[in-house]
Amino acid sequence: MQAKMFERLDANKDGSISKAEWDQRAAERQAKRGERKDKRAAAAGETREGPRAMRGHHGKRGGHGMRGGMMMRADTNGDKAISRAEFETAALARFDRLDANKDGQVTAEERKAQREAKRAEWQAKRNAAPAPATN
C-alpha cells in the first residue's frame, strides 16, 4: 500500500517526493473535495459563495491547514524531499501509533479513538490560546 501511495505522490518518478509534489497532490485533493461539496450543495439547492467559499479543510483559508505537517515529520534528513525509505518509515510509524493494542491490525475502533484523542487535543490547544485583542 505504501509503495502505491509513494508512486502516486512521486509525480516526476525521481525516487523522492519534493515539497512541490506534496503540495500539488494536496491541491488536487482539495479541488476534489471542493467539487464534491459543490455537487452536494447543488443537489440541495445551495451555493458556495462569499467568505466561506475561500475556506478549505478545517475552515482554514486557502486549503488544508496541516499540508506540510507530514512532509516535515517524514523528511528526517532535512533535504526538503521524502525518499521512499522516509515515506515507508513514516507510514509504518503512523500505523504503529494507530495500532493501540499492537495486534498488527488497525480497527475502526482504534481509528475512532485516535480521532477523538486528536480532537480533544486540538480543542485543548484552542481553549488554551489567548483570546484575540479587541479594540
mmCIF file with all atom_site columns, C-alpha atoms in Angstrom:
data_model
loop_
_atom_site.group_PDB
_atom_site.id
_atom_site.type_symbol
_atom_site.label_atom_id
_atom_site.label_alt_id
_atom_site.label_comp_id
_atom_site.label_asym_id
_atom_site.label_entity_id
_atom_site.label_seq_id
_atom_site.pdbx_PDB_ins_code
_atom_site.Cartn_x
_atom_site.Cartn_y
_atom_site.Cartn_z
_atom_site.occupancy
_atom_site.B_iso_or_equiv
_atom_site.pdbx_formal_charge
_atom_site.auth_seq_id
_atom_site.auth_comp_id
_atom_site.auth_asym_id
_atom_site.auth_atom_id
_atom_site.pdbx_PDB_model_num
ATOM 1   C CA . MET A 1 1   ? 0.000   0.000  0.000   1.00 0.00 ? 1   MET A CA 1
ATOM 2   C CA . GLN A 1 2   ? 2.794   2.448  0.862   1.00 0.00 ? 2   GLN A CA 1
ATOM 3   C CA . ALA A 1 3   ? 4.502   1.682  -2.451  1.00 0.00 ? 3   ALA A CA 1
ATOM 4   C CA . LYS A 1 4   ? 1.391   2.621  -4.456  1.00 0.00 ? 4   LYS A CA 1
ATOM 5   C CA . MET A 1 5   ? 0.895   5.798  -2.466  1.00 0.00 ? 5   MET A CA 1
ATOM 6   C CA . PHE A 1 6   ? 4.558   6.721  -2.838  1.00 0.00 ? 6   PHE A CA 1
ATOM 7   C CA . GLU A 1 7   ? 4.349   6.182  -6.620  1.00 0.00 ? 7   GLU A CA 1
ATOM 8   C CA . ARG A 1 8   ? 1.258   8.407  -6.811  1.00 0.00 ? 8   ARG A CA 1
ATOM 9   C CA . LEU A 1 9   ? 2.982   11.196 -4.872  1.00 0.00 ? 9   LEU A CA 1
ATOM 10  C CA . ASP A 1 10  ? 6.312   10.938 -6.746  1.00 0.00 ? 10  ASP A CA 1
ATOM 11  C CA . ALA A 1 11  ? 4.968   12.700 -9.854  1.00 0.00 ? 11  ALA A CA 1
ATOM 12  C CA . ASN A 1 12  ? 8.304   13.025 -11.681 1.00 0.00 ? 12  ASN A CA 1
ATOM 13  C CA . LYS A 1 13  ? 9.391   9.463  -10.721 1.00 0.00 ? 13  LYS A CA 1
ATOM 14  C CA . ASP A 1 14  ? 12.792  10.575 -9.382  1.00 0.00 ? 14  ASP A CA 1
ATOM 15  C CA . GLY A 1 15  ? 12.558  8.391  -6.280  1.00 0.00 ? 15  GLY A CA 1
ATOM 16  C CA . SER A 1 16  ? 11.668  11.161 -3.827  1.00 0.00 ? 16  SER A CA 1
ATOM 17  C CA . ILE A 1 17  ? 8.678   13.363 -3.030  1.00 0.00 ? 17  ILE A CA 1
ATOM 18  C CA . SER A 1 18  ? 9.513   17.056 -3.159  1.00 0.00 ? 18  SER A CA 1
ATOM 19  C CA . LYS A 1 19  ? 7.571   19.757 -1.328  1.00 0.00 ? 19  LYS A CA 1
ATOM 20  C CA . ALA A 1 20  ? 6.197   20.866 -4.707  1.00 0.00 ? 20  ALA A CA 1
ATOM 21  C CA . GLU A 1 21  ? 4.934   17.345 -5.471  1.00 0.00 ? 21  GLU A CA 1
ATOM 22  C CA . TRP A 1 22  ? 3.435   17.081 -1.985  1.00 0.00 ? 22  TRP A CA 1
ATOM 23  C CA . ASP A 1 23  ? 1.694   20.453 -2.327  1.00 0.00 ? 23  ASP A CA 1
ATOM 24  C CA . GLN A 1 24  ? 0.445   19.572 -5.827  1.00 0.00 ? 24  GLN A CA 1
ATOM 25  C CA . ARG A 1 25  ? -1.170  16.371 -4.534  1.00 0.00 ? 25  ARG A CA 1
ATOM 26  C CA . ALA A 1 26  ? -2.688  18.280 -1.603  1.00 0.00 ? 26  ALA A CA 1
ATOM 27  C CA . ALA A 1 27  ? -4.106  20.872 -4.022  1.00 0.00 ? 27  ALA A CA 1
ATOM 28  C CA . GLU A 1 28  ? -5.591  18.096 -6.170  1.00 0.00 ? 28  GLU A CA 1
ATOM 29  C CA . ARG A 1 29  ? -7.232  16.511 -3.115  1.00 0.00 ? 29  ARG A CA 1
ATOM 30  C CA . GLN A 1 30  ? -8.567  19.908 -2.045  1.00 0.00 ? 30  GLN A CA 1
ATOM 31  C CA . ALA A 1 31  ? -10.004 20.549 -5.512  1.00 0.00 ? 31  ALA A CA 1
ATOM 32  C CA . LYS A 1 32  ? -11.752 17.149 -5.499  1.00 0.00 ? 32  LYS A CA 1
ATOM 33  C CA . ARG A 1 33  ? -13.125 17.882 -2.032  1.00 0.00 ? 33  ARG A CA 1
ATOM 34  C CA . GLY A 1 34  ? -14.456 21.202 -3.301  1.00 0.00 ? 34  GLY A CA 1
ATOM 35  C CA . GLU A 1 35  ? -16.062 19.542 -6.321  1.00 0.00 ? 35  GLU A CA 1
ATOM 36  C CA . ARG A 1 36  ? -17.831 17.026 -4.066  1.00 0.00 ? 36  ARG A CA 1
ATOM 37  C CA . LYS A 1 37  ? -19.054 19.835 -1.793  1.00 0.00 ? 37  LYS A CA 1
ATOM 38  C CA . ASP A 1 38  ? -20.293 21.792 -4.820  1.00 0.00 ? 38  ASP A CA 1
ATOM 39  C CA . LYS A 1 39  ? -22.207 18.751 -6.104  1.00 0.00 ? 39  LYS A CA 1
ATOM 40  C CA . ARG A 1 40  ? -23.833 18.180 -2.718  1.00 0.00 ? 40  ARG A CA 1
ATOM 41  C CA . ALA A 1 41  ? -24.676 21.871 -2.407  1.00 0.00 ? 41  ALA A CA 1
ATOM 42  C CA . ALA A 1 42  ? -26.149 21.948 -5.919  1.00 0.00 ? 42  ALA A CA 1
ATOM 43  C CA . ALA A 1 43  ? -28.256 18.885 -5.128  1.00 0.00 ? 43  ALA A CA 1
ATOM 44  C CA . ALA A 1 44  ? -29.524 20.664 -2.014  1.00 0.00 ? 44  ALA A CA 1
ATOM 45  C CA . GLY A 1 45  ? -30.125 23.907 -3.942  1.00 0.00 ? 45  GLY A CA 1
ATOM 46  C CA . GLU A 1 46  ? -27.347 25.807 -2.188  1.00 0.00 ? 46  GLU A CA 1
ATOM 47  C CA . THR A 1 47  ? -24.318 27.725 -3.463  1.00 0.00 ? 47  THR A CA 1
ATOM 48  C CA . ARG A 1 48  ? -20.810 28.153 -2.090  1.00 0.00 ? 48  ARG A CA 1
ATOM 49  C CA . GLU A 1 49  ? -20.297 31.892 -2.256  1.00 0.00 ? 49  GLU A CA 1
ATOM 50  C CA . GLY A 1 50  ? -18.800 34.535 -0.039  1.00 0.00 ? 50  GLY A CA 1
ATOM 51  C CA . PRO A 1 51  ? -16.028 34.165 2.541   1.00 0.00 ? 51  PRO A CA 1
ATOM 52  C CA . ARG A 1 52  ? -16.845 30.525 3.301   1.00 0.00 ? 52  ARG A CA 1
ATOM 53  C CA . ALA A 1 53  ? -16.125 29.572 -0.316  1.00 0.00 ? 53  ALA A CA 1
ATOM 54  C CA . MET A 1 54  ? -12.487 30.546 0.248   1.00 0.00 ? 54  MET A CA 1
ATOM 55  C CA . ARG A 1 55  ? -12.155 28.201 3.205   1.00 0.00 ? 55  ARG A CA 1
ATOM 56  C CA . GLY A 1 56  ? -10.675 24.757 2.856   1.00 0.00 ? 56  GLY A CA 1
ATOM 57  C CA . HIS A 1 57  ? -10.439 21.755 5.107   1.00 0.00 ? 57  HIS A CA 1
ATOM 58  C CA . HIS A 1 58  ? -10.899 22.529 8.823   1.00 0.00 ? 58  HIS A CA 1
ATOM 59  C CA . GLY A 1 59  ? -12.035 26.074 7.948   1.00 0.00 ? 59  GLY A CA 1
ATOM 60  C CA . LYS A 1 60  ? -8.520  27.315 7.197   1.00 0.00 ? 60  LYS A CA 1
ATOM 61  C CA . ARG A 1 61  ? -8.312  29.889 4.411   1.00 0.00 ? 61  ARG A CA 1
ATOM 62  C CA . GLY A 1 62  ? -6.615  28.575 1.312   1.00 0.00 ? 62  GLY A CA 1
ATOM 63  C CA . GLY A 1 63  ? -6.694  24.843 1.941   1.00 0.00 ? 63  GLY A CA 1
ATOM 64  C CA . HIS A 1 64  ? -5.643  22.134 4.300   1.00 0.00 ? 64  HIS A CA 1
ATOM 65  C CA . GLY A 1 65  ? -4.183  23.534 7.486   1.00 0.00 ? 65  GLY A CA 1
ATOM 66  C CA . MET A 1 66  ? -1.693  20.684 8.029   1.00 0.00 ? 66  MET A CA 1
ATOM 67  C CA . ARG A 1 67  ? -0.369  20.429 4.483   1.00 0.00 ? 67  ARG A CA 1
ATOM 68  C CA . GLY A 1 68  ? 3.296   20.452 5.478   1.00 0.00 ? 68  GLY A CA 1
ATOM 69  C CA . GLY A 1 69  ? 2.983   18.576 8.776   1.00 0.00 ? 69  GLY A CA 1
ATOM 70  C CA . MET A 1 70  ? 3.521   15.056 7.479   1.00 0.00 ? 70  MET A CA 1
ATOM 71  C CA . MET A 1 71  ? 6.080   16.335 4.982   1.00 0.00 ? 71  MET A CA 1
ATOM 72  C CA . MET A 1 72  ? 8.147   17.916 7.742   1.00 0.00 ? 72  MET A CA 1
ATOM 73  C CA . ARG A 1 73  ? 7.950   14.852 10.015  1.00 0.00 ? 73  ARG A CA 1
ATOM 74  C CA . ALA A 1 74  ? 8.767   12.347 7.244   1.00 0.00 ? 74  ALA A CA 1
ATOM 75  C CA . ASP A 1 75  ? 11.737  14.350 5.895   1.00 0.00 ? 75  ASP A CA 1
ATOM 76  C CA . THR A 1 76  ? 14.116  13.072 8.563   1.00 0.00 ? 76  THR A CA 1
ATOM 77  C CA . ASN A 1 77  ? 17.330  14.190 6.820   1.00 0.00 ? 77  ASN A CA 1
ATOM 78  C CA . GLY A 1 78  ? 16.029  17.732 6.147   1.00 0.00 ? 78  GLY A CA 1
ATOM 79  C CA . ASP A 1 79  ? 16.653  17.727 2.380   1.00 0.00 ? 79  ASP A CA 1
ATOM 80  C CA . LYS A 1 80  ? 13.120  19.052 1.634   1.00 0.00 ? 80  LYS A CA 1
ATOM 81  C CA . ALA A 1 81  ? 12.187  15.777 -0.088  1.00 0.00 ? 81  ALA A CA 1
ATOM 82  C CA . ILE A 1 82  ? 10.841  12.449 1.132   1.00 0.00 ? 82  ILE A CA 1
ATOM 83  C CA . SER A 1 83  ? 12.688  9.356  -0.048  1.00 0.00 ? 83  SER A CA 1
ATOM 84  C CA . ARG A 1 84  ? 10.897  6.024  -0.386  1.00 0.00 ? 84  ARG A CA 1
ATOM 85  C CA . ALA A 1 85  ? 12.590  4.862  2.839   1.00 0.00 ? 85  ALA A CA 1
ATOM 86  C CA . GLU A 1 86  ? 11.480  8.003  4.719   1.00 0.00 ? 86  GLU A CA 1
ATOM 87  C CA . PHE A 1 87  ? 7.950   7.613  3.344   1.00 0.00 ? 87  PHE A CA 1
ATOM 88  C CA . GLU A 1 88  ? 7.692   3.965  4.387   1.00 0.00 ? 88  GLU A CA 1
ATOM 89  C CA . THR A 1 89  ? 9.183   4.690  7.815   1.00 0.00 ? 89  THR A CA 1
ATOM 90  C CA . ALA A 1 90  ? 6.618   7.460  8.395   1.00 0.00 ? 90  ALA A CA 1
ATOM 91  C CA . ALA A 1 91  ? 3.751   5.240  7.197   1.00 0.00 ? 91  ALA A CA 1
ATOM 92  C CA . LEU A 1 92  ? 4.808   2.393  9.480   1.00 0.00 ? 92  LEU A CA 1
ATOM 93  C CA . ALA A 1 93  ? 5.204   4.780  12.418  1.00 0.00 ? 93  ALA A CA 1
ATOM 94  C CA . ARG A 1 94  ? 1.675   6.082  11.818  1.00 0.00 ? 94  ARG A CA 1
ATOM 95  C CA . PHE A 1 95  ? 0.365   2.517  11.667  1.00 0.00 ? 95  PHE A CA 1
ATOM 96  C CA . ASP A 1 96  ? 2.135   1.703  14.935  1.00 0.00 ? 96  ASP A CA 1
ATOM 97  C CA . ARG A 1 97  ? 0.593   4.784  16.604  1.00 0.00 ? 97  ARG A CA 1
ATOM 98  C CA . LEU A 1 98  ? -2.886  3.736  15.424  1.00 0.00 ? 98  LEU A CA 1
ATOM 99  C CA . ASP A 1 99  ? -2.475  0.065  16.432  1.00 0.00 ? 99  ASP A CA 1
ATOM 100 C CA . ALA A 1 100 ? -3.221  0.705  20.105  1.00 0.00 ? 100 ALA A CA 1
ATOM 101 C CA . ASN A 1 101 ? -3.256  -2.937 21.212  1.00 0.00 ? 101 ASN A CA 1
ATOM 102 C CA . LYS A 1 102 ? -0.258  -3.872 18.997  1.00 0.00 ? 102 LYS A CA 1
ATOM 103 C CA . ASP A 1 103 ? -2.008  -6.839 17.364  1.00 0.00 ? 103 ASP A CA 1
ATOM 104 C CA . GLY A 1 104 ? -0.872  -5.892 13.844  1.00 0.00 ? 104 GLY A CA 1
ATOM 105 C CA . GLN A 1 105 ? -4.294  -4.577 12.836  1.00 0.00 ? 105 GLN A CA 1
ATOM 106 C CA . VAL A 1 106 ? -5.873  -1.144 12.980  1.00 0.00 ? 106 VAL A CA 1
ATOM 107 C CA . THR A 1 107 ? -9.559  -1.491 13.715  1.00 0.00 ? 107 THR A CA 1
ATOM 108 C CA . ALA A 1 108 ? -12.312 1.054  13.195  1.00 0.00 ? 108 ALA A CA 1
ATOM 109 C CA . GLU A 1 109 ? -12.473 1.439  16.974  1.00 0.00 ? 109 GLU A CA 1
ATOM 110 C CA . GLU A 1 110 ? -8.748  2.234  17.187  1.00 0.00 ? 110 GLU A CA 1
ATOM 111 C CA . ARG A 1 111 ? -9.061  4.810  14.389  1.00 0.00 ? 111 ARG A CA 1
ATOM 112 C CA . LYS A 1 112 ? -12.090 6.364  16.088  1.00 0.00 ? 112 LYS A CA 1
ATOM 113 C CA . ALA A 1 113 ? -10.284 6.527  19.435  1.00 0.00 ? 113 ALA A CA 1
ATOM 114 C CA . GLN A 1 114 ? -7.273  8.189  17.764  1.00 0.00 ? 114 GLN A CA 1
ATOM 115 C CA . ARG A 1 115 ? -9.507  10.771 16.026  1.00 0.00 ? 115 ARG A CA 1
ATOM 116 C CA . GLU A 1 116 ? -11.304 11.545 19.295  1.00 0.00 ? 116 GLU A CA 1
ATOM 117 C CA . ALA A 1 117 ? -7.989  11.927 21.123  1.00 0.00 ? 117 ALA A CA 1
ATOM 118 C CA . LYS A 1 118 ? -6.714  14.312 18.415  1.00 0.00 ? 118 LYS A CA 1
ATOM 119 C CA . ARG A 1 119 ? -9.968  16.278 18.514  1.00 0.00 ? 119 ARG A CA 1
ATOM 120 C CA . ALA A 1 120 ? -9.661  16.643 22.297  1.00 0.00 ? 120 ALA A CA 1
ATOM 121 C CA . GLU A 1 121 ? -6.023  17.729 21.883  1.00 0.00 ? 121 GLU A CA 1
ATOM 122 C CA . TRP A 1 122 ? -6.984  20.373 19.299  1.00 0.00 ? 122 TRP A CA 1
ATOM 123 C CA . GLN A 1 123 ? -9.813  21.662 21.488  1.00 0.00 ? 123 GLN A CA 1
ATOM 124 C CA . ALA A 1 124 ? -7.499  21.881 24.494  1.00 0.00 ? 124 ALA A CA 1
ATOM 125 C CA . LYS A 1 125 ? -5.000  23.887 22.426  1.00 0.00 ? 125 LYS A CA 1
ATOM 126 C CA . ARG A 1 126 ? -7.770  26.136 21.110  1.00 0.00 ? 126 ARG A CA 1
ATOM 127 C CA . ASN A 1 127 ? -9.122  26.698 24.644  1.00 0.00 ? 127 ASN A CA 1
ATOM 128 C CA . ALA A 1 128 ? -5.622  27.428 25.978  1.00 0.00 ? 128 ALA A CA 1
ATOM 129 C CA . ALA A 1 129 ? -4.885  30.013 23.272  1.00 0.00 ? 129 ALA A CA 1
ATOM 130 C CA . PRO A 1 130 ? -5.209  33.632 24.428  1.00 0.00 ? 130 PRO A CA 1
ATOM 131 C CA . ALA A 1 131 ? -8.299  35.419 23.206  1.00 0.00 ? 131 ALA A CA 1
ATOM 132 C CA . PRO A 1 132 ? -7.704  37.891 20.366  1.00 0.00 ? 132 PRO A CA 1
ATOM 133 C CA . ALA A 1 133 ? -7.415  41.505 21.482  1.00 0.00 ? 133 ALA A CA 1
ATOM 134 C CA . THR A 1 134 ? -10.413 43.689 20.749  1.00 0.00 ? 134 THR A CA 1
ATOM 135 C CA . ASN A 1 135 ? -10.107 47.400 20.190  1.00 0.00 ? 135 ASN A CA 1
#
